Every structure is written in C-alpha cells, then in structure tokens.
C-alpha cells in the first residue's frame, strides 16, 4: 500500500482547523490582570470594625501599646527536654497521640495518659531524672574533651 506524502499535511491542516477555535478560548476568562473592585464599606466603618476586633483579639506578641501581659519563653536544658520526652513515652501519652485518633481528648485512654504525664511531670522523680541525665551528659562531655 502506497501512502501519499500529502496525507500527513492534510491531516495536520484539518486538525488545526478543528482545534483552532477551541485553543483560542476566551482570553478574558483567563486574563491575569485583576479587575478593579469597588469598596462597599466606608473607610470609617472599616476603621471602627478593626478597632472593635483589636479590643477582643488575642495578644499577638507585640507589647507596644498593648496592656495585656507579654508571653515569655523559657529556655530548656537538654536534660530537661530528654527527661520530658522520657516521661511522655512512659506515661503512654506518646502512644495515645500516635494512633489513628491522634490527640483526641475525649478518649478515656488519652485522658488517663495525660493525667499520668501530669503526675510524673510534677513528681520529684522528674527532677531526679533531669539531674541524672544532666550528670551523665556532663560526664560524657568531660570524657569526650580529653
């Protein structure tokens, strides 16, 4: 069977004629230039609404002119973080948070683990654990620097 060399050319012209209008589309629909919006609220109404919101909004951490208390962040030691992680796992809170339900406070297992974590965190065992980890860490750094 012999093909004509004009067949691919005719096919390309035919497909271009069919697809041309579809590819052209509506340029106004995809126009990236934003359409100007007209304000429906006055400037005074926006200012009043913003001031009302600021009176009831939570503190954003900017104390300038804000009478609310400033949130302070304390620096934790490596030993404190390690001890906290250990009791978090020991209390079962890690396992309760890693399930499908996540940190679902309505589940009794999660509430029980959270109570155990709070008990362990406020116990004297926690302070002893922090001291033990700190001593091991300082002994390790002393031997590593020799």
PDB file of N, CA and C in Angstrom, residues 64-127:
ATOM      1  N   UNK A  64       3.935  46.719  72.378  1.00  0.00           N
ATOM      2  CA  UNK A  64       3.903  48.165  72.252  1.00  0.00           C
ATOM      3  C   UNK A  64       2.461  48.653  72.300  1.00  0.00           C
ATOM      4  N   UNK A  65       2.128  49.391  73.332  1.00  0.00           N
ATOM      5  CA  UNK A  65       0.782  49.939  73.456  1.00  0.00           C
ATOM      6  C   UNK A  65      -0.270  48.913  73.809  1.00  0.00           C
ATOM      7  N   UNK A  66       0.138  47.704  74.153  1.00  0.00           N
ATOM      8  CA  UNK A  66      -0.824  46.654  74.474  1.00  0.00           C
ATOM      9  C   UNK A  66      -0.720  46.359  75.967  1.00  0.00           C
ATOM     10  N   UNK A  67      -1.786  46.635  76.736  1.00  0.00           N
ATOM     11  CA  UNK A  67      -1.703  46.430  78.179  1.00  0.00           C
ATOM     12  C   UNK A  67      -1.719  44.969  78.610  1.00  0.00           C
ATOM     13  N   UNK A  68      -1.962  44.049  77.676  1.00  0.00           N
ATOM     14  CA  UNK A  68      -2.007  42.629  78.040  1.00  0.00           C
ATOM     15  C   UNK A  68      -0.610  42.142  78.421  1.00  0.00           C
ATOM     16  N   UNK A  69      -0.573  41.062  79.145  1.00  0.00           N
ATOM     17  CA  UNK A  69       0.715  40.540  79.593  1.00  0.00           C
ATOM     18  C   UNK A  69       1.510  40.008  78.413  1.00  0.00           C
ATOM     19  N   UNK A  70       2.818  40.049  78.547  1.00  0.00           N
ATOM     20  CA  UNK A  70       3.723  39.596  77.496  1.00  0.00           C
ATOM     21  C   UNK A  70       4.022  38.119  77.734  1.00  0.00           C
ATOM     22  N   UNK A  71       3.945  37.346  76.670  1.00  0.00           N
ATOM     23  CA  UNK A  71       4.243  35.927  76.769  1.00  0.00           C
ATOM     24  C   UNK A  71       5.753  35.768  76.841  1.00  0.00           C
ATOM     25  N   UNK A  72       6.205  35.037  77.838  1.00  0.00           N
ATOM     26  CA  UNK A  72       7.645  34.822  77.958  1.00  0.00           C
ATOM     27  C   UNK A  72       7.962  33.371  77.623  1.00  0.00           C
ATOM     28  N   UNK A  73       9.086  33.174  77.020  1.00  0.00           N
ATOM     29  CA  UNK A  73       9.518  31.849  76.629  1.00  0.00           C
ATOM     30  C   UNK A  73      10.787  31.533  77.401  1.00  0.00           C
ATOM     31  N   UNK A  74      10.802  30.372  78.053  1.00  0.00           N
ATOM     32  CA  UNK A  74      11.970  29.971  78.834  1.00  0.00           C
ATOM     33  C   UNK A  74      12.806  29.008  78.007  1.00  0.00           C
ATOM     34  N   UNK A  75      14.083  29.033  78.231  1.00  0.00           N
ATOM     35  CA  UNK A  75      14.970  28.126  77.533  1.00  0.00           C
ATOM     36  C   UNK A  75      15.114  26.859  78.368  1.00  0.00           C
ATOM     37  N   UNK A  76      14.895  25.722  77.756  1.00  0.00           N
ATOM     38  CA  UNK A  76      15.015  24.442  78.438  1.00  0.00           C
ATOM     39  C   UNK A  76      16.400  23.865  78.200  1.00  0.00           C
ATOM     40  N   UNK A  77      16.886  23.153  79.182  1.00  0.00           N
ATOM     41  CA  UNK A  77      18.169  22.478  79.014  1.00  0.00           C
ATOM     42  C   UNK A  77      17.950  21.175  78.252  1.00  0.00           C
ATOM     43  N   UNK A  78      19.033  20.638  77.733  1.00  0.00           N
ATOM     44  CA  UNK A  78      18.953  19.370  77.004  1.00  0.00           C
ATOM     45  C   UNK A  78      18.449  18.255  77.923  1.00  0.00           C
ATOM     46  N   UNK A  79      18.902  18.266  79.178  1.00  0.00           N
ATOM     47  CA  UNK A  79      18.491  17.235  80.131  1.00  0.00           C
ATOM     48  C   UNK A  79      16.998  17.328  80.417  1.00  0.00           C
ATOM     49  N   UNK A  80      16.477  18.551  80.535  1.00  0.00           N
ATOM     50  CA  UNK A  80      15.053  18.732  80.801  1.00  0.00           C
ATOM     51  C   UNK A  80      14.213  18.219  79.639  1.00  0.00           C
ATOM     52  N   UNK A  81      14.637  18.501  78.414  1.00  0.00           N
ATOM     53  CA  UNK A  81      13.895  18.038  77.240  1.00  0.00           C
ATOM     54  C   UNK A  81      13.942  16.517  77.139  1.00  0.00           C
ATOM     55  N   UNK A  82      15.102  15.917  77.407  1.00  0.00           N
ATOM     56  CA  UNK A  82      15.215  14.460  77.353  1.00  0.00           C
ATOM     57  C   UNK A  82      14.353  13.804  78.425  1.00  0.00           C
ATOM     58  N   UNK A  83      14.368  14.362  79.629  1.00  0.00           N
ATOM     59  CA  UNK A  83      13.557  13.793  80.714  1.00  0.00           C
ATOM     60  C   UNK A  83      12.072  13.930  80.397  1.00  0.00           C
ATOM     61  N   UNK A  84      11.684  15.073  79.846  1.00  0.00           N
ATOM     62  CA  UNK A  84      10.281  15.286  79.495  1.00  0.00           C
ATOM     63  C   UNK A  84       9.845  14.301  78.420  1.00  0.00           C
ATOM     64  N   UNK A  85      10.709  14.043  77.451  1.00  0.00           N
ATOM     65  CA  UNK A  85      10.382  13.076  76.401  1.00  0.00           C
ATOM     66  C   UNK A  85      10.261  11.675  76.978  1.00  0.00           C
ATOM     67  N   UNK A  86      11.132  11.346  77.920  1.00  0.00           N
ATOM     68  CA  UNK A  86      11.073  10.006  78.528  1.00  0.00           C
ATOM     69  C   UNK A  86       9.779   9.797  79.305  1.00  0.00           C
ATOM     70  N   UNK A  87       9.357  10.786  80.086  1.00  0.00           N
ATOM     71  CA  UNK A  87       8.111  10.587  80.834  1.00  0.00           C
ATOM     72  C   UNK A  87       6.900  10.684  79.920  1.00  0.00           C
ATOM     73  N   UNK A  88       7.009  11.416  78.804  1.00  0.00           N
ATOM     74  CA  UNK A  88       5.925  11.469  77.827  1.00  0.00           C
ATOM     75  C   UNK A  88       5.694  10.075  77.245  1.00  0.00           C
ATOM     76  N   UNK A  89       6.802   9.362  76.956  1.00  0.00           N
ATOM     77  CA  UNK A  89       6.664   7.996  76.442  1.00  0.00           C
ATOM     78  C   UNK A  89       6.237   7.039  77.549  1.00  0.00           C
ATOM     79  N   UNK A  90       6.798   7.208  78.748  1.00  0.00           N
ATOM     80  CA  UNK A  90       6.492   6.316  79.868  1.00  0.00           C
ATOM     81  C   UNK A  90       5.031   6.418  80.285  1.00  0.00           C
ATOM     82  N   UNK A  91       4.458   7.598  80.213  1.00  0.00           N
ATOM     83  CA  UNK A  91       3.069   7.783  80.641  1.00  0.00           C
ATOM     84  C   UNK A  91       2.065   7.191  79.662  1.00  0.00           C
ATOM     85  N   UNK A  92       2.513   6.899  78.439  1.00  0.00           N
ATOM     86  CA  UNK A  92       1.602   6.367  77.434  1.00  0.00           C
ATOM     87  C   UNK A  92       1.008   7.455  76.555  1.00  0.00           C
ATOM     88  N   UNK A  93       1.373   8.692  76.809  1.00  0.00           N
ATOM     89  CA  UNK A  93       0.835   9.802  76.021  1.00  0.00           C
ATOM     90  C   UNK A  93       1.355   9.749  74.588  1.00  0.00           C
ATOM     91  N   UNK A  94       2.573   9.296  74.389  1.00  0.00           N
ATOM     92  CA  UNK A  94       3.129   9.180  73.036  1.00  0.00           C
ATOM     93  C   UNK A  94       2.322   8.188  72.215  1.00  0.00           C
ATOM     94  N   UNK A  95       2.023   7.037  72.807  1.00  0.00           N
ATOM     95  CA  UNK A  95       1.243   6.019  72.102  1.00  0.00           C
ATOM     96  C   UNK A  95      -0.184   6.491  71.856  1.00  0.00           C
ATOM     97  N   UNK A  96      -0.751   7.240  72.808  1.00  0.00           N
ATOM     98  CA  UNK A  96      -2.120   7.727  72.655  1.00  0.00           C
ATOM     99  C   UNK A  96      -2.218   8.782  71.556  1.00  0.00           C
ATOM    100  N   UNK A  97      -1.168   9.547  71.344  1.00  0.00           N
ATOM    101  CA  UNK A  97      -1.195  10.583  70.318  1.00  0.00           C
ATOM    102  C   UNK A  97      -0.842  10.056  68.940  1.00  0.00           C
ATOM    103  N   UNK A  98      -0.152   8.933  68.861  1.00  0.00           N
ATOM    104  CA  UNK A  98       0.288   8.420  67.570  1.00  0.00           C
ATOM    105  C   UNK A  98      -0.706   7.482  66.910  1.00  0.00           C
ATOM    106  N   UNK A  99      -1.837   7.226  67.529  1.00  0.00           N
ATOM    107  CA  UNK A  99      -2.837   6.354  66.922  1.00  0.00           C
ATOM    108  C   UNK A  99      -3.594   7.069  65.826  1.00  0.00           C
ATOM    109  N   UNK A 100      -4.612   6.390  65.277  1.00  0.00           N
ATOM    110  CA  UNK A 100      -5.415   6.997  64.222  1.00  0.00           C
ATOM    111  C   UNK A 100      -6.199   8.190  64.730  1.00  0.00           C
ATOM    112  N   UNK A 101      -6.638   8.149  65.978  1.00  0.00           N
ATOM    113  CA  UNK A 101      -7.450   9.245  66.523  1.00  0.00           C
ATOM    114  C   UNK A 101      -6.598  10.454  66.880  1.00  0.00           C
ATOM    115  N   UNK A 102      -5.299  10.269  67.013  1.00  0.00           N
ATOM    116  CA  UNK A 102      -4.433  11.393  67.369  1.00  0.00           C
ATOM    117  C   UNK A 102      -4.672  11.846  68.792  1.00  0.00           C
ATOM    118  N   UNK A 103      -4.522  13.128  69.029  1.00  0.00           N
ATOM    119  CA  UNK A 103      -4.686  13.686  70.374  1.00  0.00           C
ATOM    120  C   UNK A 103      -6.161  13.984  70.619  1.00  0.00           C
ATOM    121  N   UNK A 104      -6.967  12.956  70.703  1.00  0.00           N
ATOM    122  CA  UNK A 104      -8.406  13.103  70.930  1.00  0.00           C
ATOM    123  C   UNK A 104      -8.652  13.099  72.430  1.00  0.00           C
ATOM    124  N   UNK A 105      -8.881  14.278  72.998  1.00  0.00           N
ATOM    125  CA  UNK A 105      -9.026  14.398  74.446  1.00  0.00           C
ATOM    126  C   UNK A 105     -10.325  13.789  74.964  1.00  0.00           C
ATOM    127  N   UNK A 106     -11.227  13.416  74.074  1.00  0.00           N
ATOM    128  CA  UNK A 106     -12.470  12.802  74.539  1.00  0.00           C
ATOM    129  C   UNK A 106     -12.303  11.301  74.810  1.00  0.00           C
ATOM    130  N   UNK A 107     -11.217  10.713  74.347  1.00  0.00           N
ATOM    131  CA  UNK A 107     -10.986   9.282  74.591  1.00  0.00           C
ATOM    132  C   UNK A 107     -10.485   9.068  76.009  1.00  0.00           C
ATOM    133  N   UNK A 108     -11.025   8.079  76.711  1.00  0.00           N
ATOM    134  CA  UNK A 108     -10.578   7.808  78.083  1.00  0.00           C
ATOM    135  C   UNK A 108      -9.096   7.423  78.161  1.00  0.00           C
ATOM    136  N   UNK A 109      -8.585   6.698  77.174  1.00  0.00           N
ATOM    137  CA  UNK A 109      -7.178   6.293  77.197  1.00  0.00           C
ATOM    138  C   UNK A 109      -6.268   7.516  77.117  1.00  0.00           C
ATOM    139  N   UNK A 110      -6.650   8.488  76.319  1.00  0.00           N
ATOM    140  CA  UNK A 110      -5.844   9.705  76.203  1.00  0.00           C
ATOM    141  C   UNK A 110      -5.888  10.502  77.496  1.00  0.00           C
ATOM    142  N   UNK A 111      -7.078  10.625  78.087  1.00  0.00           N
ATOM    143  CA  UNK A 111      -7.200  11.379  79.349  1.00  0.00           C
ATOM    144  C   UNK A 111      -6.402  10.713  80.459  1.00  0.00           C
ATOM    145  N   UNK A 112      -6.420   9.389  80.496  1.00  0.00           N
ATOM    146  CA  UNK A 112      -5.663   8.662  81.521  1.00  0.00           C
ATOM    147  C   UNK A 112      -4.158   8.869  81.320  1.00  0.00           C
ATOM    148  N   UNK A 113      -3.708   8.813  80.077  1.00  0.00           N
ATOM    149  CA  UNK A 113      -2.286   9.018  79.793  1.00  0.00           C
ATOM    150  C   UNK A 113      -1.877  10.454  80.105  1.00  0.00           C
ATOM    151  N   UNK A 114      -2.743  11.419  79.810  1.00  0.00           N
ATOM    152  CA  UNK A 114      -2.435  12.819  80.104  1.00  0.00           C
ATOM    153  C   UNK A 114      -2.353  13.049  81.610  1.00  0.00           C
ATOM    154  N   UNK A 115      -3.227  12.397  82.376  1.00  0.00           N
ATOM    155  CA  UNK A 115      -3.175  12.528  83.828  1.00  0.00           C
ATOM    156  C   UNK A 115      -1.900  11.907  84.386  1.00  0.00           C
ATOM    157  N   UNK A 116      -1.505  10.769  83.832  1.00  0.00           N
ATOM    158  CA  UNK A 116      -0.268  10.115  84.269  1.00  0.00           C
ATOM    159  C   UNK A 116       0.942  10.986  83.921  1.00  0.00           C
ATOM    160  N   UNK A 117       0.926  11.605  82.747  1.00  0.00           N
ATOM    161  CA  UNK A 117       2.020  12.504  82.352  1.00  0.00           C
ATOM    162  C   UNK A 117       2.104  13.690  83.308  1.00  0.00           C
ATOM    163  N   UNK A 118       0.964  14.287  83.636  1.00  0.00           N
ATOM    164  CA  UNK A 118       0.960  15.430  84.560  1.00  0.00           C
ATOM    165  C   UNK A 118       1.474  15.013  85.935  1.00  0.00           C
ATOM    166  N   UNK A 119       1.082  13.804  86.384  1.00  0.00           N
ATOM    167  CA  UNK A 119       1.549  13.316  87.679  1.00  0.00           C
ATOM    168  C   UNK A 119       3.060  13.116  87.672  1.00  0.00           C
ATOM    169  N   UNK A 120       3.564  12.475  86.611  1.00  0.00           N
ATOM    170  CA  UNK A 120       5.008  12.241  86.524  1.00  0.00           C
ATOM    171  C   UNK A 120       5.784  13.549  86.384  1.00  0.00           C
ATOM    172  N   UNK A 121       5.239  14.499  85.656  1.00  0.00           N
ATOM    173  CA  UNK A 121       5.938  15.770  85.443  1.00  0.00           C
ATOM    174  C   UNK A 121       6.036  16.576  86.737  1.00  0.00           C
ATOM    175  N   UNK A 122       5.019  16.465  87.599  1.00  0.00           N
ATOM    176  CA  UNK A 122       5.047  17.235  88.845  1.00  0.00           C
ATOM    177  C   UNK A 122       5.693  16.470  89.998  1.00  0.00           C
ATOM    178  N   UNK A 123       6.104  15.229  89.759  1.00  0.00           N
ATOM    179  CA  UNK A 123       6.688  14.434  90.837  1.00  0.00           C
ATOM    180  C   UNK A 123       8.167  14.768  91.030  1.00  0.00           C
ATOM    181  N   UNK A 124       8.684  14.321  92.173  1.00  0.00           N
ATOM    182  CA  UNK A 124      10.113  14.526  92.456  1.00  0.00           C
ATOM    183  C   UNK A 124      10.978  13.614  91.587  1.00  0.00           C
ATOM    184  N   UNK A 125      10.381  12.541  91.052  1.00  0.00           N
ATOM    185  CA  UNK A 125      11.108  11.639  90.164  1.00  0.00           C
ATOM    186  C   UNK A 125      11.575  12.378  88.904  1.00  0.00           C
ATOM    187  N   UNK A 126      10.763  13.326  88.459  1.00  0.00           N
ATOM    188  CA  UNK A 126      11.117  14.086  87.255  1.00  0.00           C
ATOM    189  C   UNK A 126      12.382  14.913  87.499  1.00  0.00           C
ATOM    190  N   UNK A 127      12.441  15.590  88.639  1.00  0.00           N
ATOM    191  CA  UNK A 127      13.631  16.374  88.972  1.00  0.00           C
ATOM    192  C   UNK A 127      14.866  15.495  89.089  1.00  0.00           C
TER     193      UNK A 127
END
